[in-house]
GROMACS .gro file of C-alpha atoms in nm:
model
  170
    1UNK     CA    1  -4.193  -1.779  -1.226
    2UNK     CA    2  -4.368  -1.539  -1.183
    3UNK     CA    3  -4.691  -1.664  -1.196
    4UNK     CA    4  -4.612  -1.917  -0.887
    5UNK     CA    5  -4.490  -1.588  -0.709
    6UNK     CA    6  -4.903  -1.426  -0.806
    7UNK     CA    7  -5.021  -1.765  -0.698
    8UNK     CA    8  -4.884  -1.782  -0.370
    9UNK     CA    9  -4.946  -1.440  -0.229
   10UNK     CA   10  -5.324  -1.438  -0.310
   11UNK     CA   11  -5.336  -1.826  -0.147
   12UNK     CA   12  -5.101  -1.624   0.152
   13UNK     CA   13  -5.419  -1.308   0.068
   14UNK     CA   14  -5.741  -1.567   0.102
   15UNK     CA   15  -5.564  -1.735   0.432
   16UNK     CA   16  -5.516  -1.457   0.621
   17UNK     CA   17  -5.824  -1.346   0.541
   18UNK     CA   18  -5.991  -1.690   0.603
   19UNK     CA   19  -5.823  -1.650   0.945
   20UNK     CA   20  -5.920  -1.278   1.036
   21UNK     CA   21  -6.298  -1.405   0.916
   22UNK     CA   22  -6.216  -1.611   1.176
   23UNK     CA   23  -6.108  -1.415   1.396
   24UNK     CA   24  -6.383  -1.172   1.349
   25UNK     CA   25  -6.647  -1.433   1.421
   26UNK     CA   26  -6.500  -1.510   1.682
   27UNK     CA   27  -6.453  -1.154   1.814
   28UNK     CA   28  -6.817  -1.133   1.713
   29UNK     CA   29  -7.004  -1.448   1.923
   30UNK     CA   30  -6.753  -1.314   2.298
   31UNK     CA   31  -6.959  -1.030   2.229
   32UNK     CA   32  -7.280  -1.206   2.155
   33UNK     CA   33  -7.257  -1.497   2.464
   34UNK     CA   34  -7.137  -1.165   2.726
   35UNK     CA   35  -7.459  -0.950   2.637
   36UNK     CA   36  -7.680  -1.236   2.745
   37UNK     CA   37  -7.531  -1.297   2.994
   38UNK     CA   38  -7.501  -0.988   3.155
   39UNK     CA   39  -7.924  -0.946   3.072
   40UNK     CA   40  -7.925  -1.252   3.302
   41UNK     CA   41  -7.720  -1.111   3.540
   42UNK     CA   42  -7.913  -0.769   3.565
   43UNK     CA   43  -8.191  -0.974   3.650
   44UNK     CA   44  -8.026  -1.116   3.949
   45UNK     CA   45  -7.824  -0.824   4.227
   46UNK     CA   46  -7.723  -1.015   4.495
   47UNK     CA   47  -7.442  -1.242   4.323
   48UNK     CA   48  -7.307  -1.230   4.056
   49UNK     CA   49  -7.304  -1.435   3.732
   50UNK     CA   50  -6.988  -1.702   3.766
   51UNK     CA   51  -7.058  -1.802   3.369
   52UNK     CA   52  -6.771  -2.035   3.169
   53UNK     CA   53  -6.750  -1.818   2.868
   54UNK     CA   54  -6.688  -2.145   2.599
   55UNK     CA   55  -6.373  -2.175   2.341
   56UNK     CA   56  -6.439  -2.047   2.099
   57UNK     CA   57  -6.185  -2.057   1.931
   58UNK     CA   58  -6.144  -2.441   2.079
   59UNK     CA   59  -6.435  -2.502   1.889
   60UNK     CA   60  -6.326  -2.404   1.530
   61UNK     CA   61  -5.947  -2.549   1.544
   62UNK     CA   62  -5.886  -2.706   1.230
   63UNK     CA   63  -6.276  -2.693   1.006
   64UNK     CA   64  -6.195  -2.504   0.652
   65UNK     CA   65  -6.544  -2.417   0.613
   66UNK     CA   66  -6.704  -2.091   0.685
   67UNK     CA   67  -7.000  -2.255   0.698
   68UNK     CA   68  -6.878  -2.498   0.967
   69UNK     CA   69  -6.707  -2.252   1.098
   70UNK     CA   70  -6.999  -2.064   1.139
   71UNK     CA   71  -7.194  -2.395   1.273
   72UNK     CA   72  -6.968  -2.479   1.534
   73UNK     CA   73  -6.979  -2.164   1.690
   74UNK     CA   74  -7.301  -2.139   1.683
   75UNK     CA   75  -7.346  -2.487   1.838
   76UNK     CA   76  -7.108  -2.410   2.133
   77UNK     CA   77  -7.315  -2.013   2.169
   78UNK     CA   78  -7.706  -2.240   2.251
   79UNK     CA   79  -7.474  -2.428   2.469
   80UNK     CA   80  -7.319  -2.228   2.667
   81UNK     CA   81  -7.624  -1.999   2.668
   82UNK     CA   82  -7.796  -2.292   2.791
   83UNK     CA   83  -7.562  -2.352   3.049
   84UNK     CA   84  -7.575  -1.958   3.173
   85UNK     CA   85  -8.001  -2.036   3.168
   86UNK     CA   86  -7.983  -2.260   3.328
   87UNK     CA   87  -7.697  -2.084   3.635
   88UNK     CA   88  -7.926  -1.821   3.635
   89UNK     CA   89  -8.247  -1.984   3.702
   90UNK     CA   90  -8.037  -2.208   3.935
   91UNK     CA   91  -8.024  -1.875   4.158
   92UNK     CA   92  -8.292  -1.659   4.132
   93UNK     CA   93  -8.491  -1.993   4.297
   94UNK     CA   94  -8.240  -1.964   4.628
   95UNK     CA   95  -8.316  -1.579   4.569
   96UNK     CA   96  -8.598  -1.647   4.637
   97UNK     CA   97  -8.644  -1.974   4.883
   98UNK     CA   98  -8.428  -1.692   5.065
   99UNK     CA   99  -8.632  -1.382   5.065
  100UNK     CA  100  -8.895  -1.613   5.153
  101UNK     CA  101  -8.778  -1.845   5.456
  102UNK     CA  102  -8.498  -1.638   5.574
  103UNK     CA  103  -8.597  -1.306   5.749
  104UNK     CA  104  -8.403  -0.998   5.649
  105UNK     CA  105  -8.285  -0.944   5.956
  106UNK     CA  106  -8.087  -1.321   5.894
  107UNK     CA  107  -7.910  -1.184   5.594
  108UNK     CA  108  -7.599  -1.028   5.727
  109UNK     CA  109  -7.569  -1.436   5.826
  110UNK     CA  110  -7.427  -1.470   5.434
  111UNK     CA  111  -7.165  -1.258   5.409
  112UNK     CA  112  -7.060  -1.532   5.193
  113UNK     CA  113  -7.371  -1.661   4.991
  114UNK     CA  114  -7.161  -1.584   4.650
  115UNK     CA  115  -6.982  -1.858   4.738
  116UNK     CA  116  -7.314  -2.084   4.878
  117UNK     CA  117  -7.528  -1.979   4.628
  118UNK     CA  118  -7.260  -2.235   4.466
  119UNK     CA  119  -7.428  -2.492   4.587
  120UNK     CA  120  -7.662  -2.788   4.545
  121UNK     CA  121  -8.048  -2.663   4.608
  122UNK     CA  122  -8.022  -2.871   4.897
  123UNK     CA  123  -7.733  -2.807   5.010
  124UNK     CA  124  -7.792  -2.454   5.052
  125UNK     CA  125  -8.080  -2.431   5.199
  126UNK     CA  126  -7.924  -2.663   5.458
  127UNK     CA  127  -7.630  -2.428   5.538
  128UNK     CA  128  -7.898  -2.135   5.495
  129UNK     CA  129  -8.087  -2.310   5.813
  130UNK     CA  130  -7.808  -2.459   6.014
  131UNK     CA  131  -7.672  -2.065   6.047
  132UNK     CA  132  -8.049  -1.904   6.093
  133UNK     CA  133  -8.086  -2.225   6.376
  134UNK     CA  134  -7.698  -2.150   6.574
  135UNK     CA  135  -7.783  -1.756   6.557
  136UNK     CA  136  -8.129  -1.846   6.699
  137UNK     CA  137  -8.002  -2.059   6.936
  138UNK     CA  138  -7.727  -1.849   7.072
  139UNK     CA  139  -7.942  -1.523   7.077
  140UNK     CA  140  -8.178  -1.772   7.296
  141UNK     CA  141  -7.893  -1.833   7.495
  142UNK     CA  142  -7.785  -1.495   7.530
  143UNK     CA  143  -8.167  -1.327   7.632
  144UNK     CA  144  -8.158  -1.603   7.864
  145UNK     CA  145  -7.798  -1.550   8.049
  146UNK     CA  146  -7.890  -1.244   8.060
  147UNK     CA  147  -8.262  -1.311   8.228
  148UNK     CA  148  -8.077  -1.479   8.437
  149UNK     CA  149  -7.828  -1.219   8.556
  150UNK     CA  150  -8.142  -0.947   8.633
  151UNK     CA  151  -8.280  -1.269   8.844
  152UNK     CA  152  -7.996  -1.293   9.064
  153UNK     CA  153  -7.975  -0.850   9.097
  154UNK     CA  154  -8.285  -0.904   9.212
  155UNK     CA  155  -8.239  -1.128   9.482
  156UNK     CA  156  -7.978  -0.947   9.567
  157UNK     CA  157  -8.152  -0.591   9.634
  158UNK     CA  158  -8.450  -0.851   9.800
  159UNK     CA  159  -8.235  -0.926  10.056
  160UNK     CA  160  -8.048  -0.631  10.070
  161UNK     CA  161  -8.381  -0.501  10.176
  162UNK     CA  162  -8.470  -0.774  10.396
  163UNK     CA  163  -8.140  -0.755  10.567
  164UNK     CA  164  -8.202  -0.336  10.616
  165UNK     CA  165  -8.547  -0.424  10.721
  166UNK     CA  166  -8.398  -0.640  10.975
  167UNK     CA  167  -8.421  -0.556  11.349
  168UNK     CA  168  -8.052  -0.511  11.531
  169UNK     CA  169  -8.062  -0.869  11.772
  170UNK     CA  170  -7.885  -0.808  12.075
   0.00000   0.00000   0.00000
């Protein structure tokens, strides 16, 4: 009976230690991934990367050996890093395009850049250019209205001067 209790106690201790080791490895993987994303984010200042943290716990669910746990965490980490790198490259490409194509004066037209940046590149370009074109058209219409107002004022002044020069007819 004592031997059985000792054996059960040891099994529980081993099981608890295995679980603790798994949790430590998950925590380390999450920390390493967060550091990777932080390094990518440090290169991008205008927007925040919206990178999903991989489900390391789900990746190792049901695995018995630590070698299989390490392998599953490694695969999940690699896939997540690849996805994060691709997203960062996509965001950088869009920001480069904005800096080359949309002058700084138009940046105010993009207060929702964080949401726009998630669009596919072609849609992103179309959305940005549509806003710039609409702004330019509105500005041109405003300037044309201003010019028309000035022309009307000048015509009114000229008419008033002409009226004041005319001799009174009796």
